[in-house]
C-alpha cells in the first residue's frame, strides 16, 4: 500500500506539521493570533544597554530565529527590528513550560515576561517566567545556515529577504533615512513639499514611454506620470517660489541594473535661480548624504577612494567627447558624424538624421560610463530637451547639466525655459519628431504652454534619481537591491497557499 506521506513535498510536510500544532494550541485554549501585547521595552534597548536592565523584569517581543532544546531547558534566539537576544525557558521557572516546549517554533512571533541576566556562558538573555505566542507562523523560515539567496525569490519575497539578510535591512534603513534627509535638506533651504498628480491626461517632463490606463468615467486614456516637472512649474506660475516633491515616477522602458519601471525621483524648482546655483545645491546634498547617512564622504571604486566633496568637475559635452573619445564635433560635418555612428553601431530613433541628437548619442555611447569622478556635463545640444533655456554662450546648446558618478547619471539640472513663444515652438518640433519615429519625444501640452503665457519667473530646476544615488553610495551593483519591491515577472500562484487551502478550506477558521 502506498504511503501518502512519501508523496508530500518538504513544504507540505512543514505546513501540515504547523497546522497540527495550531490545532493543538486551539484545543488547549490558546489564541494563536491575539490582538495586542503590552511590551515594556524593545529588544534594542536591552542589547544596547544591558547593564541598565540586568536583573530587572521586562516584557519583550520578537520573532524566533532558532530553537535549541536541551531537556528541561530551551534556548530561543529572537529578533526585533534587527536586534537579537536570547530567551531561555526552564521547567522550574517558566509557566506552562511543556506547552511552550511543544508549541513555539522557528518563525513564530512571541512575547515573553522575565528577568534579564546572563547564562553560564555569558550570553545576554531574558529568563522567561511567562510567554505567549503572538503570531503562529505556518511556514518555516529559510535555513539560517544556507540563507535566502535566490535573487529573483529575494526580490519577489522581499519580506523574507528583510527577515533573513541583515545587510538588506541595513540598505533599506539607509534608504529611508536618506529620503528623510533630502526632505529636511530642502525644507531648511526654504522649499515647500508639494504634490502633483500621478495620473495625468498628458505626460511630459522627460523623454520616456509611459504606462497607459483608461479612465472609465471620462472614457479617456490617461497616463502614469513619467516626471513631475510640468506640474511643479505650474506651482511657480501660481506664485510658489521654492517647491519640491519626492515620489514615484513610471517609465515603460528597460529593466536592468540601473533601471526599474517604477522609481523614486526628487524634483525641485527655485524661482530666480539658474542651473549653476542648482548644481551647487545638488553636489552639497549628495555630499551630505554620503557624510551624514553613510558615514564617509567618498565612494570606493576599484581600490580607489572617489571623493564626493564639492565642487564637482564641470565639463561641456563637446569637451567630454574630445577628452574621452578623441572626437571634436565642432570640426566634423554631418557626414563624418554619421560615419562615426555607423562605426560604433549607434542608431537614432528618428527616421532622419538630427545633428544635436546624434552628438548626444555619441556622448551617451562613448563617454558616459567613463565619467568615474563626480562630474557635471554642461552645455548640451538644444535638441536634447525642449524645456531648457538656450545657452548664453552658444544658441545651438542649452543651459543644462547632467551629474555623473561612476559612469551613472544621477541628476539632471536646467535653467528652466519660461519663454512661452519658444516653448510652444519647441514642443511643436517635438510633435514632429514623434511623427518621424521618436516615440520618447514630448507630447504637445497646450495647457502647460498657456500656463507659461501667464508668466513663470526665471527658474532653476533639478531632478535626482534617489534610487541611483543610494545604490552608488552603498557600492551596490543593481538598482533592484535598493528598491523595496522591484518589478519582477508576475507569479500569481503560490504552492504554499495551495497547500494551506487544501488542508483548511473545509474547517472553521475562527480562533
Tab-separated table of C-alpha atoms in Angstrom:
chain	number	residue	atom	x	y	z
A	1	UNK	CA	0.000	0.000	0.000
A	2	UNK	CA	1.357	3.430	-0.994
A	3	UNK	CA	2.316	5.748	1.875
A	4	UNK	CA	0.730	9.116	1.112
A	5	UNK	CA	3.249	10.933	3.326
A	6	UNK	CA	6.001	9.892	0.948
A	7	UNK	CA	4.270	11.846	-1.813
A	8	UNK	CA	4.301	15.095	0.157
A	9	UNK	CA	6.871	17.772	-0.558
A	10	UNK	CA	9.057	19.177	2.178
A	11	UNK	CA	6.961	22.354	2.111
A	12	UNK	CA	3.735	20.399	2.511
A	13	UNK	CA	5.123	18.357	5.409
A	14	UNK	CA	6.225	21.574	7.102
A	15	UNK	CA	2.871	23.334	6.687
A	16	UNK	CA	0.875	20.255	7.774
A	17	UNK	CA	3.044	19.895	10.877
A	18	UNK	CA	2.479	23.513	11.811
A	19	UNK	CA	-1.262	23.288	11.193
A	20	UNK	CA	-1.362	20.350	13.629
A	21	UNK	CA	0.450	22.426	16.238
A	22	UNK	CA	-2.013	25.247	15.569
A	23	UNK	CA	-4.956	22.929	16.216
A	24	UNK	CA	-3.410	21.628	19.442
A	25	UNK	CA	-2.926	25.220	20.613
A	26	UNK	CA	-6.578	25.987	19.986
A	27	UNK	CA	-7.677	22.784	21.735
A	28	UNK	CA	-5.762	23.874	24.823
A	29	UNK	CA	-7.347	27.333	24.758
A	30	UNK	CA	-4.514	29.352	23.238
A	31	UNK	CA	-5.297	32.070	20.677
A	32	UNK	CA	-2.540	31.817	18.033
A	33	UNK	CA	-3.286	35.348	16.791
A	34	UNK	CA	-4.083	37.593	19.784
A	35	UNK	CA	-4.997	41.241	19.346
A	36	UNK	CA	-2.144	43.012	21.128
A	37	UNK	CA	0.772	42.683	23.539
A	38	UNK	CA	1.793	45.296	26.082
A	39	UNK	CA	5.588	45.463	25.779
A	40	UNK	CA	7.648	47.317	28.344
A	41	UNK	CA	10.805	47.523	26.254
A	42	UNK	CA	12.275	46.999	22.799
A	43	UNK	CA	14.980	44.386	22.337
A	44	UNK	CA	17.208	47.175	21.021
A	45	UNK	CA	17.125	48.970	24.376
A	46	UNK	CA	18.308	45.911	26.279
A	47	UNK	CA	21.008	44.941	23.782
A	48	UNK	CA	22.406	48.478	23.654
A	49	UNK	CA	22.498	48.953	27.442
A	50	UNK	CA	22.439	45.543	29.171
A	51	UNK	CA	23.779	46.818	32.494
A	52	UNK	CA	20.774	49.131	32.860
A	53	UNK	CA	18.400	46.158	32.617
A	54	UNK	CA	20.421	43.493	34.436
A	55	UNK	CA	18.292	41.593	36.996
A	56	UNK	CA	15.217	43.624	36.037
A	57	UNK	CA	11.934	42.273	34.697
A	58	UNK	CA	10.908	43.121	31.125
A	59	UNK	CA	8.172	42.255	28.650
A	60	UNK	CA	9.582	41.958	25.147
A	61	UNK	CA	8.516	40.550	21.786
A	62	UNK	CA	10.276	39.224	18.713
A	63	UNK	CA	10.449	36.567	16.027
A	64	UNK	CA	12.042	33.228	16.831
A	65	UNK	CA	15.077	32.548	14.628
A	66	UNK	CA	16.488	29.472	16.313
A	67	UNK	CA	15.366	26.873	18.828
A	68	UNK	CA	17.786	24.746	20.875
A	69	UNK	CA	16.183	22.181	23.173
A	70	UNK	CA	18.104	20.530	25.998
A	71	UNK	CA	15.722	18.513	28.139
A	72	UNK	CA	14.228	20.818	30.754
A	73	UNK	CA	15.614	23.977	29.167
A	74	UNK	CA	15.121	25.617	25.773
A	75	UNK	CA	17.111	28.465	24.228
A	76	UNK	CA	15.453	30.723	21.657
A	77	UNK	CA	17.143	33.419	19.612
A	78	UNK	CA	14.575	36.123	18.913
A	79	UNK	CA	14.995	39.256	16.803
A	80	UNK	CA	13.118	42.524	16.748
A	81	UNK	CA	13.921	45.410	14.420
A	82	UNK	CA	17.250	43.792	13.533
A	83	UNK	CA	18.380	43.248	17.151
A	84	UNK	CA	18.853	39.737	18.579
A	85	UNK	CA	18.550	38.498	22.142
A	86	UNK	CA	18.381	35.031	23.693
A	87	UNK	CA	15.269	33.881	25.549
A	88	UNK	CA	15.567	30.989	27.997
A	89	UNK	CA	12.644	28.899	29.218
A	90	UNK	CA	13.220	26.474	32.055
A	91	UNK	CA	10.970	23.822	33.507
A	92	UNK	CA	11.375	25.136	37.045
A	93	UNK	CA	10.636	28.826	36.336
A	94	UNK	CA	8.537	29.063	33.163
A	95	UNK	CA	4.753	28.906	33.325
A	96	UNK	CA	3.252	26.140	31.123
A	97	UNK	CA	6.752	25.006	30.145
A	98	UNK	CA	5.537	21.869	28.354
A	99	UNK	CA	3.231	23.883	26.097
A	100	UNK	CA	5.987	26.337	25.233
A	101	UNK	CA	8.317	23.419	24.549
A	102	UNK	CA	5.797	21.906	22.110
A	103	UNK	CA	4.205	24.948	20.512
A	104	UNK	CA	6.930	27.573	19.982
A	105	UNK	CA	8.598	27.007	16.610
A	106	UNK	CA	11.091	28.821	14.480
A	107	UNK	CA	9.444	31.776	12.735
A	108	UNK	CA	6.794	32.345	15.418
A	109	UNK	CA	6.447	35.805	16.917
A	110	UNK	CA	6.383	35.519	20.698
A	111	UNK	CA	6.109	37.730	23.743
A	112	UNK	CA	7.887	36.904	26.997
A	113	UNK	CA	7.973	38.217	30.544
A	114	UNK	CA	11.092	37.563	32.553
A	115	UNK	CA	14.272	38.749	34.199
A	116	UNK	CA	17.297	39.953	32.236
A	117	UNK	CA	20.523	38.115	33.054
A	118	UNK	CA	23.352	36.089	31.613
A	119	UNK	CA	23.772	32.357	31.120
A	120	UNK	CA	26.781	30.454	32.470
A	121	UNK	CA	28.364	31.036	29.067
A	122	UNK	CA	27.861	34.791	29.497
A	123	UNK	CA	25.095	35.162	26.895
A	124	UNK	CA	22.746	38.108	27.476
A	125	UNK	CA	19.324	36.534	27.977
A	126	UNK	CA	15.796	37.008	29.217
A	127	UNK	CA	14.837	34.163	31.549
A	128	UNK	CA	11.155	33.806	30.753
A	129	UNK	CA	8.648	33.225	33.528
A	130	UNK	CA	5.676	33.669	31.221
A	131	UNK	CA	5.236	33.571	27.461
A	132	UNK	CA	2.680	33.989	24.696
A	133	UNK	CA	2.614	33.175	21.004
A	134	UNK	CA	1.625	36.406	19.287
A	135	UNK	CA	1.654	35.082	15.730
A	136	UNK	CA	1.829	31.416	14.743
A	137	UNK	CA	3.993	31.044	11.643
A	138	UNK	CA	2.674	28.436	9.206
A	139	UNK	CA	5.869	28.175	7.119
A	140	UNK	CA	9.371	27.654	8.467
A	141	UNK	CA	11.878	30.415	7.838
A	142	UNK	CA	14.572	29.598	5.265
A	143	UNK	CA	17.539	27.713	6.702
A	144	UNK	CA	19.711	30.201	8.583
A	145	UNK	CA	22.929	28.478	7.537
A	146	UNK	CA	22.213	28.272	3.813
A	147	UNK	CA	20.332	31.584	3.843
A	148	UNK	CA	17.881	33.051	1.392
A	149	UNK	CA	19.998	33.764	-1.668
A	150	UNK	CA	17.987	33.102	-4.847
A	151	UNK	CA	17.973	36.576	-6.415
A	152	UNK	CA	14.537	36.524	-8.029
A	153	UNK	CA	12.944	34.979	-4.919
A	154	UNK	CA	14.610	37.650	-2.790
A	155	UNK	CA	13.029	40.389	-4.896
A	156	UNK	CA	9.669	38.641	-5.113
A	157	UNK	CA	9.534	37.876	-1.381
A	158	UNK	CA	11.284	40.945	-0.035
A	159	UNK	CA	9.667	40.365	3.361
A	160	UNK	CA	11.730	37.175	3.705
A	161	UNK	CA	14.801	38.927	2.360
A	162	UNK	CA	14.453	41.522	5.121
A	163	UNK	CA	13.969	38.823	7.746
A	164	UNK	CA	16.940	36.712	6.672
A	165	UNK	CA	19.546	39.186	5.412
A	166	UNK	CA	20.711	41.814	7.896
A	167	UNK	CA	22.628	43.671	5.185
A	168	UNK	CA	19.459	44.104	3.122
A	169	UNK	CA	17.683	45.510	6.146
A	170	UNK	CA	20.580	47.953	6.597
A	171	UNK	CA	20.258	49.059	2.953
A	172	UNK	CA	16.619	49.957	3.425
A	173	UNK	CA	17.193	51.695	6.726
A	174	UNK	CA	19.733	53.853	4.866
A	175	UNK	CA	17.264	54.389	2.016
A	176	UNK	CA	14.530	55.683	4.285
A	177	UNK	CA	16.949	57.835	6.304
A	178	UNK	CA	18.216	59.285	3.016
A	179	UNK	CA	14.720	60.253	1.886
A	180	UNK	CA	14.113	61.893	5.266
A	181	UNK	CA	17.463	63.706	4.954
A	182	UNK	CA	16.594	65.003	1.479
A	183	UNK	CA	13.253	66.290	2.710
A	184	UNK	CA	14.837	68.165	5.647
A	185	UNK	CA	17.622	69.494	3.416
A	186	UNK	CA	15.202	71.240	1.084
A	187	UNK	CA	12.930	72.409	3.892
A	188	UNK	CA	15.960	74.021	5.533
A	189	UNK	CA	16.581	75.856	2.246
A	190	UNK	CA	13.063	77.265	2.410
A	191	UNK	CA	11.396	74.865	-0.028
A	192	UNK	CA	7.827	73.619	0.389
A	193	UNK	CA	6.997	69.984	-0.305
A	194	UNK	CA	4.047	69.796	-2.700
A	195	UNK	CA	2.103	67.125	-4.554
A	196	UNK	CA	1.419	66.583	-8.234
A	197	UNK	CA	-0.937	64.077	-9.895
A	198	UNK	CA	0.290	60.557	-10.572
A	199	UNK	CA	-2.392	60.090	-13.233
A	200	UNK	CA	-2.060	62.706	-15.962
A	201	UNK	CA	-4.017	63.419	-19.159
A	202	UNK	CA	-0.792	64.356	-20.981
A	203	UNK	CA	2.560	63.010	-19.816
A	204	UNK	CA	5.690	65.130	-20.047
A	205	UNK	CA	8.849	66.385	-18.397
A	206	UNK	CA	11.153	63.711	-19.800
A	207	UNK	CA	11.897	61.624	-22.871
A	208	UNK	CA	10.237	58.319	-21.983
A	209	UNK	CA	7.489	55.870	-22.864
A	210	UNK	CA	4.509	55.935	-20.479
A	211	UNK	CA	2.215	53.387	-18.894
A	212	UNK	CA	-1.299	53.900	-20.215
A	213	UNK	CA	-4.524	53.424	-18.272
A	214	UNK	CA	-8.166	54.011	-19.099
A	215	UNK	CA	-10.431	56.242	-17.002
A	216	UNK	CA	-13.867	54.635	-17.278
A	217	UNK	CA	-15.890	57.650	-16.164
A	218	UNK	CA	-14.164	60.015	-18.591
A	219	UNK	CA	-13.817	57.438	-21.354
A	220	UNK	CA	-10.236	58.611	-21.924
A	221	UNK	CA	-6.729	57.238	-21.904
A	222	UNK	CA	-4.612	58.741	-19.116
A	223	UNK	CA	-1.007	58.076	-18.171
A	224	UNK	CA	1.096	57.307	-15.135
A	225	UNK	CA	3.461	60.241	-14.812
A	226	UNK	CA	6.957	59.961	-16.233
A	227	UNK	CA	8.048	63.106	-14.377
A	228	UNK	CA	6.624	65.768	-12.066
A	229	UNK	CA	8.249	68.704	-13.861
A	230	UNK	CA	5.394	70.324	-15.747
A	231	UNK	CA	3.048	70.319	-12.755
A	232	UNK	CA	5.728	71.630	-10.396
A	233	UNK	CA	6.308	74.501	-12.812
A	234	UNK	CA	2.590	75.279	-12.625
A	235	UNK	CA	3.152	75.899	-8.898
A	236	UNK	CA	5.740	78.547	-9.795
A	237	UNK	CA	3.299	80.178	-12.189
A	238	UNK	CA	0.834	80.137	-9.281
A	239	UNK	CA	3.189	82.069	-7.021
A	240	UNK	CA	5.174	79.445	-5.097
A	241	UNK	CA	8.891	80.280	-5.258
A	242	UNK	CA	10.539	77.087	-3.964
A	243	UNK	CA	8.855	73.704	-4.362
A	244	UNK	CA	9.946	70.077	-4.318
A	245	UNK	CA	8.408	66.623	-4.483
A	246	UNK	CA	9.761	63.178	-3.654
A	247	UNK	CA	7.778	60.345	-5.159
A	248	UNK	CA	7.397	57.610	-7.736
A	249	UNK	CA	7.676	58.096	-11.483
A	250	UNK	CA	6.838	55.426	-14.044
A	251	UNK	CA	8.533	54.750	-17.373
A	252	UNK	CA	7.607	51.820	-19.577
A	253	UNK	CA	11.149	51.026	-20.565
A	254	UNK	CA	14.001	48.619	-19.931
A	255	UNK	CA	14.552	46.718	-16.683
A	256	UNK	CA	18.268	46.427	-15.946
A	257	UNK	CA	20.877	47.158	-13.280
A	258	UNK	CA	20.222	50.932	-13.367
A	259	UNK	CA	16.561	50.998	-14.476
A	260	UNK	CA	13.276	49.922	-12.901
A	261	UNK	CA	9.939	50.971	-14.458
A	262	UNK	CA	8.837	52.430	-11.109
A	263	UNK	CA	11.447	54.524	-9.347
A	264	UNK	CA	11.756	57.360	-6.821
A	265	UNK	CA	12.581	60.848	-8.036
A	266	UNK	CA	13.226	64.128	-6.353
A	267	UNK	CA	12.382	67.216	-8.382
A	268	UNK	CA	12.903	70.729	-7.035
A	269	UNK	CA	12.383	74.160	-8.573
A	270	UNK	CA	13.515	77.557	-7.328
A	271	UNK	CA	12.331	80.863	-8.745
A	272	UNK	CA	15.047	83.374	-9.669
A	273	UNK	CA	17.761	80.680	-9.606
A	274	UNK	CA	19.620	79.135	-12.554
A	275	UNK	CA	21.454	75.944	-13.448
A	276	UNK	CA	24.668	76.927	-11.697
A	277	UNK	CA	23.024	77.549	-8.326
A	278	UNK	CA	21.105	74.275	-8.591
A	279	UNK	CA	24.332	72.387	-9.341
A	280	UNK	CA	25.710	73.642	-6.034
A	281	UNK	CA	22.560	72.528	-4.226
A	282	UNK	CA	22.812	69.021	-5.692
A	283	UNK	CA	26.512	68.434	-5.060
A	284	UNK	CA	26.167	69.640	-1.464
A	285	UNK	CA	23.137	67.390	-0.976
A	286	UNK	CA	24.824	64.223	-2.245
A	287	UNK	CA	27.979	65.033	-0.292
A	288	UNK	CA	25.841	65.490	2.835
A	289	UNK	CA	24.019	62.181	2.342
A	290	UNK	CA	27.325	60.357	1.995
A	291	UNK	CA	28.910	62.038	5.018
A	292	UNK	CA	25.929	62.137	7.383
A	293	UNK	CA	23.992	58.984	6.457
A	294	UNK	CA	26.581	56.578	5.033
A	295	UNK	CA	29.370	57.885	7.247
A	296	UNK	CA	32.028	58.622	4.622
A	297	UNK	CA	32.442	61.349	2.015
A	298	UNK	CA	33.812	59.106	-0.704
A	299	UNK	CA	32.973	56.007	-2.732
A	300	UNK	CA	35.348	53.079	-3.016
A	301	UNK	CA	35.851	52.017	-6.628
A	302	UNK	CA	38.464	49.560	-7.889
A	303	UNK	CA	40.580	50.099	-4.811
A	304	UNK	CA	40.414	53.894	-5.059
A	305	UNK	CA	38.547	56.449	-2.982
A	306	UNK	CA	36.380	58.647	-5.202
A	307	UNK	CA	35.806	61.901	-3.322
A	308	UNK	CA	32.329	63.423	-3.381
A	309	UNK	CA	33.443	66.722	-1.902
A	310	UNK	CA	32.221	69.790	-3.799
A	311	UNK	CA	32.796	71.411	-6.150
A	312	UNK	CA	32.426	68.672	-8.743
A	313	UNK	CA	34.141	68.934	-12.084
A	314	UNK	CA	32.332	70.897	-14.829
A	315	UNK	CA	32.868	69.760	-18.413
A	316	UNK	CA	30.976	70.652	-21.580
A	317	UNK	CA	29.591	67.813	-23.651
A	318	UNK	CA	31.812	68.812	-26.560
A	319	UNK	CA	34.912	68.850	-24.349
A	320	UNK	CA	33.943	65.490	-22.846
A	321	UNK	CA	33.741	63.945	-26.318
A	322	UNK	CA	37.121	65.446	-27.117
A	323	UNK	CA	38.739	64.235	-23.873
A	324	UNK	CA	37.290	60.733	-23.599
A	325	UNK	CA	36.522	59.764	-27.202
A	326	UNK	CA	39.005	61.931	-29.116
A	327	UNK	CA	36.140	63.379	-31.157
A	328	UNK	CA	35.914	67.106	-31.873
A	329	UNK	CA	32.373	67.501	-33.158
A	330	UNK	CA	32.905	71.203	-33.843
A	331	UNK	CA	35.220	70.205	-36.713
A	332	UNK	CA	33.089	67.385	-38.100
A	333	UNK	CA	30.495	67.535	-40.857
A	334	UNK	CA	27.186	65.727	-40.530
A	335	UNK	CA	28.501	63.043	-42.884
A	336	UNK	CA	31.561	62.477	-40.683
A	337	UNK	CA	29.395	62.227	-37.555
A	338	UNK	CA	27.138	59.700	-39.295
A	339	UNK	CA	30.199	57.653	-40.231
A	340	UNK	CA	31.409	57.566	-36.602
A	341	UNK	CA	27.944	56.484	-35.540
A	342	UNK	CA	27.975	53.718	-38.115
A	343	UNK	CA	31.404	52.529	-36.946
A	344	UNK	CA	30.140	52.321	-33.375
A	345	UNK	CA	26.771	50.807	-34.293
A	346	UNK	CA	24.870	53.811	-32.897
A	347	UNK	CA	21.412	54.476	-34.276
A	348	UNK	CA	18.880	57.246	-33.715
A	349	UNK	CA	15.214	56.506	-33.138
A	350	UNK	CA	14.360	59.208	-35.647
A	351	UNK	CA	13.772	58.238	-39.247
A	352	UNK	CA	16.009	61.092	-40.334
A	353	UNK	CA	19.328	62.467	-39.119
A	354	UNK	CA	19.402	65.131	-36.384
A	355	UNK	CA	22.806	66.611	-35.556
A	356	UNK	CA	22.068	67.545	-31.934
A	357	UNK	CA	20.600	64.139	-31.098
A	358	UNK	CA	23.457	62.434	-32.933
A	359	UNK	CA	26.050	64.269	-30.809
A	360	UNK	CA	24.086	63.366	-27.664
A	361	UNK	CA	24.002	59.718	-28.744
A	362	UNK	CA	27.770	59.712	-29.327
A	363	UNK	CA	28.284	61.094	-25.830
A	364	UNK	CA	25.974	58.539	-24.227
A	365	UNK	CA	27.628	55.626	-26.007
A	366	UNK	CA	31.300	56.634	-25.899
A	367	UNK	CA	31.695	58.837	-22.820
A	368	UNK	CA	29.070	58.292	-20.107
A	369	UNK	CA	30.484	55.162	-18.492
A	370	UNK	CA	33.950	56.736	-18.303
A	371	UNK	CA	32.841	59.570	-16.021
A	372	UNK	CA	34.008	57.987	-12.777
A	373	UNK	CA	34.768	61.086	-10.705
A	374	UNK	CA	31.700	63.214	-9.858
A	375	UNK	CA	31.281	65.336	-12.990
A	376	UNK	CA	28.724	67.756	-14.388
A	377	UNK	CA	28.322	67.615	-18.155
A	378	UNK	CA	27.080	71.050	-19.192
A	379	UNK	CA	26.078	72.794	-22.432
A	380	UNK	CA	24.045	70.093	-24.226
A	381	UNK	CA	22.692	70.298	-27.786
A	382	UNK	CA	19.360	72.110	-27.764
A	383	UNK	CA	17.625	69.159	-29.441
A	384	UNK	CA	18.232	67.063	-26.283
A	385	UNK	CA	15.400	68.770	-24.375
A	386	UNK	CA	12.621	71.257	-25.190
A	387	UNK	CA	12.294	72.503	-21.583
A	388	UNK	CA	15.596	74.288	-21.009
A	389	UNK	CA	16.829	77.837	-21.729
A	390	UNK	CA	19.273	78.305	-24.583
A	391	UNK	CA	22.916	78.631	-23.615
A	392	UNK	CA	24.153	82.196	-23.236
A	393	UNK	CA	27.422	81.086	-24.864
A	394	UNK	CA	26.048	79.228	-27.898
A	395	UNK	CA	22.384	79.271	-29.042
A	396	UNK	CA	22.782	75.784	-30.540
A	397	UNK	CA	23.157	74.490	-26.956
A	398	UNK	CA	21.045	74.649	-23.782
A	399	UNK	CA	21.943	75.651	-20.235
A	400	UNK	CA	21.668	72.116	-18.896
A	401	UNK	CA	23.791	69.912	-16.637
A	402	UNK	CA	23.796	66.181	-16.046
A	403	UNK	CA	25.651	64.874	-12.996
A	404	UNK	CA	27.557	61.579	-13.251
A	405	UNK	CA	29.159	59.358	-10.612
A	406	UNK	CA	30.896	56.089	-11.539
A	407	UNK	CA	29.559	56.418	-15.080
A	408	UNK	CA	25.919	56.626	-13.958
A	409	UNK	CA	23.697	59.678	-14.392
A	410	UNK	CA	22.279	60.758	-11.027
A	411	UNK	CA	20.864	64.217	-11.700
A	412	UNK	CA	19.511	66.459	-14.447
A	413	UNK	CA	19.569	70.240	-13.984
A	414	UNK	CA	18.192	73.111	-16.086
A	415	UNK	CA	17.936	76.814	-16.282
A	416	UNK	CA	14.242	76.328	-16.997
A	417	UNK	CA	12.697	77.669	-20.175
A	418	UNK	CA	9.988	80.224	-19.368
A	419	UNK	CA	9.526	81.905	-22.764
A	420	UNK	CA	6.062	80.703	-23.895
A	421	UNK	CA	6.690	81.510	-27.559
A	422	UNK	CA	9.893	79.452	-27.724
A	423	UNK	CA	8.356	76.732	-25.537
A	424	UNK	CA	5.418	76.395	-27.901
A	425	UNK	CA	7.750	76.207	-30.897
A	426	UNK	CA	9.959	73.540	-29.300
A	427	UNK	CA	7.012	71.372	-28.259
A	428	UNK	CA	5.648	71.579	-31.805
A	429	UNK	CA	9.050	70.402	-33.039
A	430	UNK	CA	8.819	67.500	-30.577
A	431	UNK	CA	5.474	66.570	-32.088
A	432	UNK	CA	7.157	66.400	-35.499
A	433	UNK	CA	9.882	64.175	-34.036
A	434	UNK	CA	7.167	61.757	-32.867
A	435	UNK	CA	5.878	61.632	-36.425
A	436	UNK	CA	9.414	60.730	-37.519
A	437	UNK	CA	9.513	57.744	-35.159
A	438	UNK	CA	10.947	59.225	-31.944
A	439	UNK	CA	8.471	57.617	-29.548
A	440	UNK	CA	10.018	59.232	-26.464
A	441	UNK	CA	9.582	62.791	-27.743
A	442	UNK	CA	7.429	65.096	-25.602
A	443	UNK	CA	3.707	65.396	-26.199
A	444	UNK	CA	2.332	68.800	-27.144
A	445	UNK	CA	0.921	70.065	-23.840
A	446	UNK	CA	-1.038	73.198	-24.688
A	447	UNK	CA	-2.286	73.675	-21.137
A	448	UNK	CA	1.330	73.939	-19.954
A	449	UNK	CA	2.136	76.483	-22.656
A	450	UNK	CA	-0.927	78.502	-21.642
A	451	UNK	CA	0.318	78.472	-18.024
A	452	UNK	CA	3.650	79.911	-19.206
A	453	UNK	CA	1.766	82.635	-21.067
A	454	UNK	CA	0.637	83.981	-17.678
A	455	UNK	CA	4.308	84.143	-16.700
A	456	UNK	CA	6.739	81.874	-14.831
A	457	UNK	CA	9.725	83.574	-13.162
A	458	UNK	CA	13.292	82.667	-14.152
A	459	UNK	CA	13.785	79.276	-12.526
A	460	UNK	CA	16.410	76.654	-11.777
A	461	UNK	CA	15.242	73.057	-11.657
A	462	UNK	CA	16.693	69.693	-10.689
A	463	UNK	CA	15.788	66.029	-10.879
A	464	UNK	CA	17.649	63.422	-8.835
A	465	UNK	CA	17.211	59.651	-9.071
A	466	UNK	CA	17.072	58.740	-5.381
A	467	UNK	CA	17.469	55.007	-6.019
A	468	UNK	CA	20.591	55.506	-8.110
A	469	UNK	CA	22.228	57.826	-5.596
A	470	UNK	CA	21.751	55.327	-2.756
A	471	UNK	CA	22.903	52.452	-4.971
A	472	UNK	CA	26.119	54.247	-5.862
A	473	UNK	CA	26.873	55.460	-2.335
A	474	UNK	CA	26.485	51.930	-0.972
A	475	UNK	CA	28.522	50.354	-3.766
A	476	UNK	CA	25.597	48.175	-4.896
A	477	UNK	CA	25.678	46.826	-8.452
A	478	UNK	CA	21.926	46.611	-9.138
A	479	UNK	CA	19.193	49.168	-8.521
A	480	UNK	CA	16.815	46.343	-7.564
A	481	UNK	CA	18.805	45.814	-4.380
A	482	UNK	CA	17.773	49.239	-3.114
A	483	UNK	CA	14.167	49.351	-4.394
A	484	UNK	CA	11.935	47.715	-1.762
A	485	UNK	CA	9.709	45.815	-4.189
A	486	UNK	CA	11.289	45.911	-7.674
A	487	UNK	CA	9.470	44.734	-10.758
A	488	UNK	CA	9.842	41.005	-11.468
A	489	UNK	CA	7.886	38.720	-13.755
A	490	UNK	CA	4.369	38.115	-12.457
A	491	UNK	CA	3.734	34.972	-10.430
A	492	UNK	CA	0.132	34.696	-9.303
A	493	UNK	CA	0.061	31.213	-7.786
A	494	UNK	CA	1.626	30.118	-4.505
A	495	UNK	CA	2.381	26.494	-3.722
A	496	UNK	CA	2.221	27.289	-0.019
A	497	UNK	CA	-1.260	28.830	-0.335
A	498	UNK	CA	-2.459	25.838	-2.364
A	499	UNK	CA	-1.352	23.570	0.479
A	500	UNK	CA	-2.986	25.844	3.063
A	501	UNK	CA	-6.242	25.780	1.102
A	502	UNK	CA	-6.092	22.005	0.689
A	503	UNK	CA	-5.910	21.386	4.440
A	504	UNK	CA	-8.067	24.225	5.795
A	505	UNK	CA	-10.776	25.059	3.239
A	506	UNK	CA	-13.398	22.889	4.962
A	507	UNK	CA	-12.542	23.985	8.516
A	508	UNK	CA	-13.859	26.760	10.703
A	509	UNK	CA	-11.097	29.385	10.816
A	510	UNK	CA	-12.339	31.218	13.899
A	511	UNK	CA	-9.731	31.463	16.647
